[in-house]
Structure formats: structure tokens, C-alpha cells
Amino acid sequence: ALASVRDRVVIATKFGFKFEDGKQAGLDSRPAHIKAVAEASLKRLKTDRIDLFYQHRVDPNVPIEDVAGAVQDLIREGKVKHFGLSEAGVHTIRRAHAVQPVAALQSEYSLWFREPEQQVLPTLEELGIGFVPFSPLGKGFLTGKIDETTAFDSTDFRNVVPRFTAENRKANLAFVEWLTPFAERKEATPAQIALAWLLAQKPWIVPIPGTTKRHRLEENLGGASVHLTTDELREIDRAASKITVHGARYPEHLQKLVGR
């Protein structure tokens, strides 16, 4: 699909999980595994380089310096162009960056999950690392299309997320109830406001909203054209600060994998 436009796209992929019988079976960021994953990705993607190679989750059994060194080797060989981390804590980011400059950190950040503002964003700004927020639409909740009656498919990850229990979804509707009329005033959708807000935080933030529908892709792209004034950004912050978000963003066993 990308062969004819390879020089016009940036391909990002990840390493760091091991799989057994096609199922995820824990973490594995040993240098030999990182290099094997890179070779397999290059073969499957039918390309000669990976533009951005992320560690999917920090592996406590492998020093981050060894991980950064393995990616550095791949960069020297021309197989990888840039090194990325995902859901890493600031201590790990600094240690990795000292070995091989980190180009980007991918972690969750949105209007209703702002924890990165405390330590992560200042560290990234200091070190010159880009930020790629996933779930910028709150796993779909900030679109205004989800309420306590919404039924998710049995395979949907949100079924195990505490923030998405029916009770918490009902409580969290307060967030959408102020976002929706604000969006209407701006002649935009709630999703577009959520993305525009992220883009207004720092020039080096590139959110990655997931979508399975073309019209949603086009709607999301429209968020880049929404300009929020300083007063509007203050209004958003004031409204958000008055609302308590109910429920954790991950179940406990997954929460242990982030922020290391």
C-alpha cells in the first residue's frame, strides 16, 4: 500500500512484546530480540528502513541503556532512522536519551487525562523530544457519541477499562456536556476541539487519533484547522478543572506497565 509513496510517509512501528502462538506473552526488549523484530518488520513492510522505532513498554529486566544501544546499532546500519519510547517515565527517558537521542515519546494525553503535564512535558521540552499523544479523544469518549447505554463489542479494550464502566461513563458525561456546546459555538465537533486543544499546547505535539471510518478521519483532520484563542484555551481549562473524571485509565495489571 505504501510502496508508491514510501518517500512521502513516515512509518512508525514498535518492539518490546514477545508473542507465543500469536498471543502477547509478556515483555522482551533484549537487544537480540529488538534486532530480530526490526528485521521482521522490514521484511513484512517491504521497505529498507523504519522511520521511527518505538519501545512499546519499558522492560524492567533489560537496562534502558542496552535498549537504546541496540536501536543505535540499527540506526548506524541505516535500518532505523529515529528512536522512540512509549509510556516511559522521565527517569527512563533521560537515561535512554543519554545513549541515543530519543526523537519521540508516545503516551496518553488528552483533555481528560492530563498527568503528562506534571513531569513528562517539561522533560520533553528540555530535551527536545517530540510528543505523540495516543487516545487524544479519550478512547472515543470526547466525541460525545458514548454514554452509559453504549454497548461495546466483546473484543473492545474499553470493556476492561475502569473509566468505561457504565457507572463511570454516566458520571463522566459532565465532561462532554460542556464540550459539546463549546464546539457548537466554534462551528466544530467535540472531537475537533479536543484535537485543537492538544495542538495548541505545544508546537511539538502530534496526536494520533485512531479511527476505522473515513468520515471520522476527515473530521479529525479538520481539528488542525480550528484555532483556539488564548481566552478560549483559558475557558476550556477552567471548565475542565471543575470536573472530576471518574475511573482509572487502565486496569491495575496494565497500569503497572506505564510510567517506569
Coordinates of C-alpha atoms in Angstrom, one line a residue:
A1 CA 0.0 0.0 0.0
L2 CA 2.8 2.4 0.8
A3 CA 5.3 1.3 -1.9
S4 CA 4.4 4.0 -4.4
V5 CA 4.5 6.8 -1.7
R6 CA 7.3 5.5 0.5
D7 CA 9.3 8.7 0.4
R8 CA 6.2 10.8 1.4
V9 CA 5.2 8.9 4.5
V10 CA 6.7 8.3 7.9
I11 CA 6.5 4.7 9.1
A12 CA 6.4 4.1 12.8
T13 CA 6.3 0.7 14.5
K14 CA 7.2 -0.9 17.8
F15 CA 9.2 -3.6 19.6
G16 CA 9.1 -4.8 23.1
F17 CA 6.5 -7.5 23.4
K18 CA 7.0 -11.2 23.0
F19 CA 4.4 -13.4 21.3
E20 CA 3.6 -17.1 21.7
D21 CA 1.1 -18.8 19.4
G22 CA 0.1 -15.4 18.1
K23 CA -0.7 -14.1 21.6
Q24 CA 1.1 -11.5 23.6
A25 CA 3.2 -13.2 26.3
G26 CA 5.0 -10.5 28.3
L27 CA 7.8 -8.1 27.6
D28 CA 11.0 -8.7 25.7
S29 CA 13.4 -5.8 25.0
R30 CA 16.6 -7.8 24.8
P31 CA 18.9 -6.4 22.1
A32 CA 18.8 -9.6 20.1
H33 CA 15.0 -9.5 20.1
I34 CA 14.9 -5.8 19.1
K35 CA 17.1 -6.5 16.1
A36 CA 15.0 -9.6 15.1
V37 CA 11.8 -7.6 15.4
A38 CA 13.3 -4.9 13.2
E39 CA 14.4 -7.4 10.5
A40 CA 10.9 -9.0 10.5
S41 CA 9.2 -5.6 10.3
L42 CA 11.4 -4.5 7.3
K43 CA 10.5 -7.8 5.6
R44 CA 6.8 -7.5 6.2
L45 CA 6.6 -3.8 5.3
K46 CA 8.8 -4.4 2.2
T47 CA 10.9 -1.4 3.0
D48 CA 14.6 -0.7 3.7
R49 CA 14.1 1.4 6.8
I50 CA 11.8 2.1 9.7
D51 CA 11.5 5.9 10.3
L52 CA 10.5 5.7 13.9
F53 CA 11.1 2.6 16.1
Y54 CA 9.4 2.7 19.5
Q55 CA 9.9 0.6 22.6
H56 CA 6.3 -0.4 23.3
R57 CA 6.7 -0.6 27.1
V58 CA 9.7 -0.3 29.4
D59 CA 11.1 -3.7 30.2
P60 CA 12.3 -3.8 33.8
N61 CA 14.5 -6.9 33.0
V62 CA 16.6 -5.0 30.4
P63 CA 18.6 -1.8 31.2
I64 CA 17.3 1.0 29.1
E65 CA 20.9 1.8 28.1
D66 CA 21.0 -1.7 26.4
V67 CA 17.8 -1.0 24.6
A68 CA 19.0 2.4 23.4
G69 CA 22.3 0.9 22.3
A70 CA 20.5 -1.8 20.2
V71 CA 18.4 0.8 18.4
Q72 CA 21.6 2.9 18.0
D73 CA 23.2 -0.1 16.2
L74 CA 20.1 -0.3 13.9
I75 CA 20.4 3.5 13.2
R76 CA 24.1 3.1 12.3
E77 CA 23.2 0.3 9.9
G78 CA 20.5 2.5 8.2
K79 CA 17.7 0.2 9.1
V80 CA 16.1 2.6 11.6
K81 CA 16.1 6.4 11.4
H82 CA 14.8 7.5 14.8
F83 CA 14.3 6.0 18.3
G84 CA 11.1 6.4 20.3
L85 CA 9.7 5.4 23.7
S86 CA 6.1 4.7 24.8
E87 CA 4.6 5.2 28.2
A88 CA 8.1 5.7 29.7
G89 CA 8.8 7.7 32.9
V90 CA 11.1 10.7 33.0
H91 CA 14.0 8.8 34.6
T92 CA 13.9 6.2 31.8
I93 CA 13.6 8.9 29.2
R94 CA 16.7 10.7 30.5
R95 CA 18.8 7.5 30.7
A96 CA 17.8 6.4 27.2
H97 CA 18.4 9.9 25.7
A98 CA 21.9 9.9 27.1
V99 CA 22.8 6.9 25.0
Q100 CA 20.8 7.5 21.8
P101 CA 18.7 10.7 21.4
V102 CA 15.0 10.0 21.7
A103 CA 13.0 11.5 18.9
A104 CA 9.5 11.0 20.3
L105 CA 7.6 9.7 23.3
Q106 CA 4.2 8.2 22.7
S107 CA 1.9 8.3 25.8
E108 CA -1.7 9.0 26.6
Y109 CA -2.7 12.7 26.8
S110 CA -6.0 14.4 26.3
L111 CA -8.4 16.9 27.8
W112 CA -9.4 14.3 30.3
F113 CA -6.0 12.7 31.1
R114 CA -3.5 15.5 31.8
E115 CA -1.0 13.8 34.0
P116 CA 1.9 14.2 31.5
E117 CA 1.8 18.0 32.2
Q118 CA 3.3 17.4 35.6
Q119 CA 6.7 15.9 34.7
V120 CA 6.7 14.5 31.2
L121 CA 6.1 17.6 29.1
P122 CA 8.7 19.7 30.9
T123 CA 11.3 17.0 30.4
L124 CA 10.5 16.5 26.7
E125 CA 10.7 20.3 26.2
E126 CA 14.1 20.4 28.0
L127 CA 15.5 17.5 25.9
G128 CA 13.9 18.5 22.6
I129 CA 11.8 15.3 22.3
G130 CA 8.5 15.3 20.4
F131 CA 5.3 14.1 22.0
V132 CA 2.8 11.8 20.2
P133 CA -0.3 11.5 22.4
F134 CA -2.4 8.4 21.8
S135 CA -6.1 8.3 22.8
P136 CA -6.4 12.1 22.3
L137 CA -10.1 11.7 22.1
G138 CA -10.3 9.8 25.4
K139 CA -10.7 6.4 23.6
G140 CA -13.7 7.9 21.9
F141 CA -15.4 9.4 24.9
L142 CA -14.7 13.0 24.0
T143 CA -16.5 12.6 20.7
G144 CA -19.8 12.9 22.6
K145 CA -21.0 9.6 21.0
I146 CA -20.7 7.4 24.1
D147 CA -22.9 7.3 27.2
E148 CA -23.8 4.8 29.9
T149 CA -26.1 2.9 27.5
T150 CA -23.4 2.3 24.8
A151 CA -22.6 -1.4 24.3
F152 CA -19.1 -2.2 23.2
D153 CA -18.1 -5.2 21.1
S154 CA -16.9 -8.2 23.2
T155 CA -13.4 -7.7 21.9
D156 CA -13.3 -3.9 22.7
F157 CA -10.5 -3.0 25.1
R158 CA -12.8 -0.4 26.8
N159 CA -14.7 -3.3 28.4
V160 CA -11.8 -3.7 30.9
V161 CA -11.1 0.0 31.4
P162 CA -12.4 1.3 34.8
R163 CA -13.1 4.7 33.3
F164 CA -15.6 3.0 30.9
T165 CA -17.8 1.1 33.3
A166 CA -21.5 2.2 32.8
E167 CA -21.5 4.0 36.2
N168 CA -18.3 5.9 35.4
R169 CA -19.4 6.8 31.8
K170 CA -22.6 8.3 33.3
A171 CA -20.6 10.4 35.7
N172 CA -18.1 11.4 33.1
L173 CA -20.8 12.8 30.8
A174 CA -20.4 16.1 32.6
F175 CA -17.2 16.4 30.6
V176 CA -18.9 16.1 27.3
E177 CA -21.9 18.3 28.4
W178 CA -19.7 21.4 28.5
L179 CA -17.5 20.4 25.5
T180 CA -20.4 20.0 23.1
P181 CA -21.9 23.5 23.3
F182 CA -18.4 25.0 23.2
A183 CA -17.8 23.1 20.0
E184 CA -21.1 24.3 18.5
R185 CA -20.0 27.9 19.2
K186 CA -16.8 27.2 17.2
E187 CA -18.8 25.5 14.4
A188 CA -16.7 22.4 15.1
T189 CA -17.3 18.9 16.6
P190 CA -16.2 18.0 20.1
A191 CA -13.6 15.7 18.7
Q192 CA -12.1 18.6 16.7
I193 CA -12.0 20.8 19.8
A194 CA -10.2 18.1 21.7
L195 CA -7.6 17.8 19.0
A196 CA -7.2 21.5 18.5
W197 CA -6.7 21.9 22.3
L198 CA -3.8 19.4 22.1
L199 CA -2.2 21.0 19.1
A200 CA -2.4 24.4 20.9
Q201 CA -0.4 23.1 23.9
K202 CA 3.0 22.8 22.3
P203 CA 4.2 23.0 18.6
W204 CA 5.9 19.7 19.0
I205 CA 2.8 17.7 19.9
V206 CA 1.4 15.4 17.2
P207 CA -1.7 13.5 18.4
I208 CA -2.7 10.2 16.8
P209 CA -6.5 9.7 16.9
G210 CA -7.5 6.2 15.9
T211 CA -10.3 5.6 13.5
T212 CA -11.9 2.9 11.4
K213 CA -14.1 5.2 9.3
R214 CA -13.1 7.6 6.5
H215 CA -15.5 10.3 7.5
R216 CA -14.1 10.3 11.1
L217 CA -10.6 10.6 9.6
E218 CA -11.7 13.6 7.7
E219 CA -13.4 15.0 10.8
N220 CA -10.2 14.5 12.8
L221 CA -8.1 16.2 10.2
G222 CA -10.4 19.2 10.5
G223 CA -9.2 19.7 14.1
A224 CA -6.0 21.1 12.7
S225 CA -7.9 24.0 11.2
V226 CA -9.6 25.0 14.4
H227 CA -7.9 28.0 16.0
L228 CA -8.4 28.4 19.8
T229 CA -7.7 31.9 21.2
T230 CA -5.9 32.4 24.5
D231 CA -9.2 33.3 26.1
E232 CA -10.9 30.1 24.7
L233 CA -8.0 28.0 26.0
R234 CA -8.4 29.5 29.4
E235 CA -12.2 28.9 29.3
I236 CA -11.5 25.2 28.4
D237 CA -9.0 24.9 31.3
R238 CA -11.5 26.5 33.8
A239 CA -14.3 24.2 32.8
A240 CA -12.1 21.0 32.8
S241 CA -10.6 21.9 36.2
K242 CA -14.1 21.9 37.8
I243 CA -14.9 18.4 36.7
T244 CA -13.7 15.2 38.4
V245 CA -13.0 12.3 36.0
H246 CA -14.2 9.0 37.4
G247 CA -12.3 5.8 36.9
A248 CA -8.7 4.9 36.2
R249 CA -7.4 4.9 32.6
Y250 CA -6.1 1.3 32.9
P251 CA -7.0 -1.8 34.9
E252 CA -4.4 -2.4 37.6
H253 CA -2.3 -5.0 35.8
L254 CA -1.8 -2.7 32.9
Q255 CA -1.2 0.4 35.0
K256 CA 1.9 -1.4 36.4
L257 CA 3.5 -1.2 32.9
V258 CA 3.4 2.5 32.4
G259 CA 5.5 5.4 33.8
R260 CA 8.5 3.2 34.6

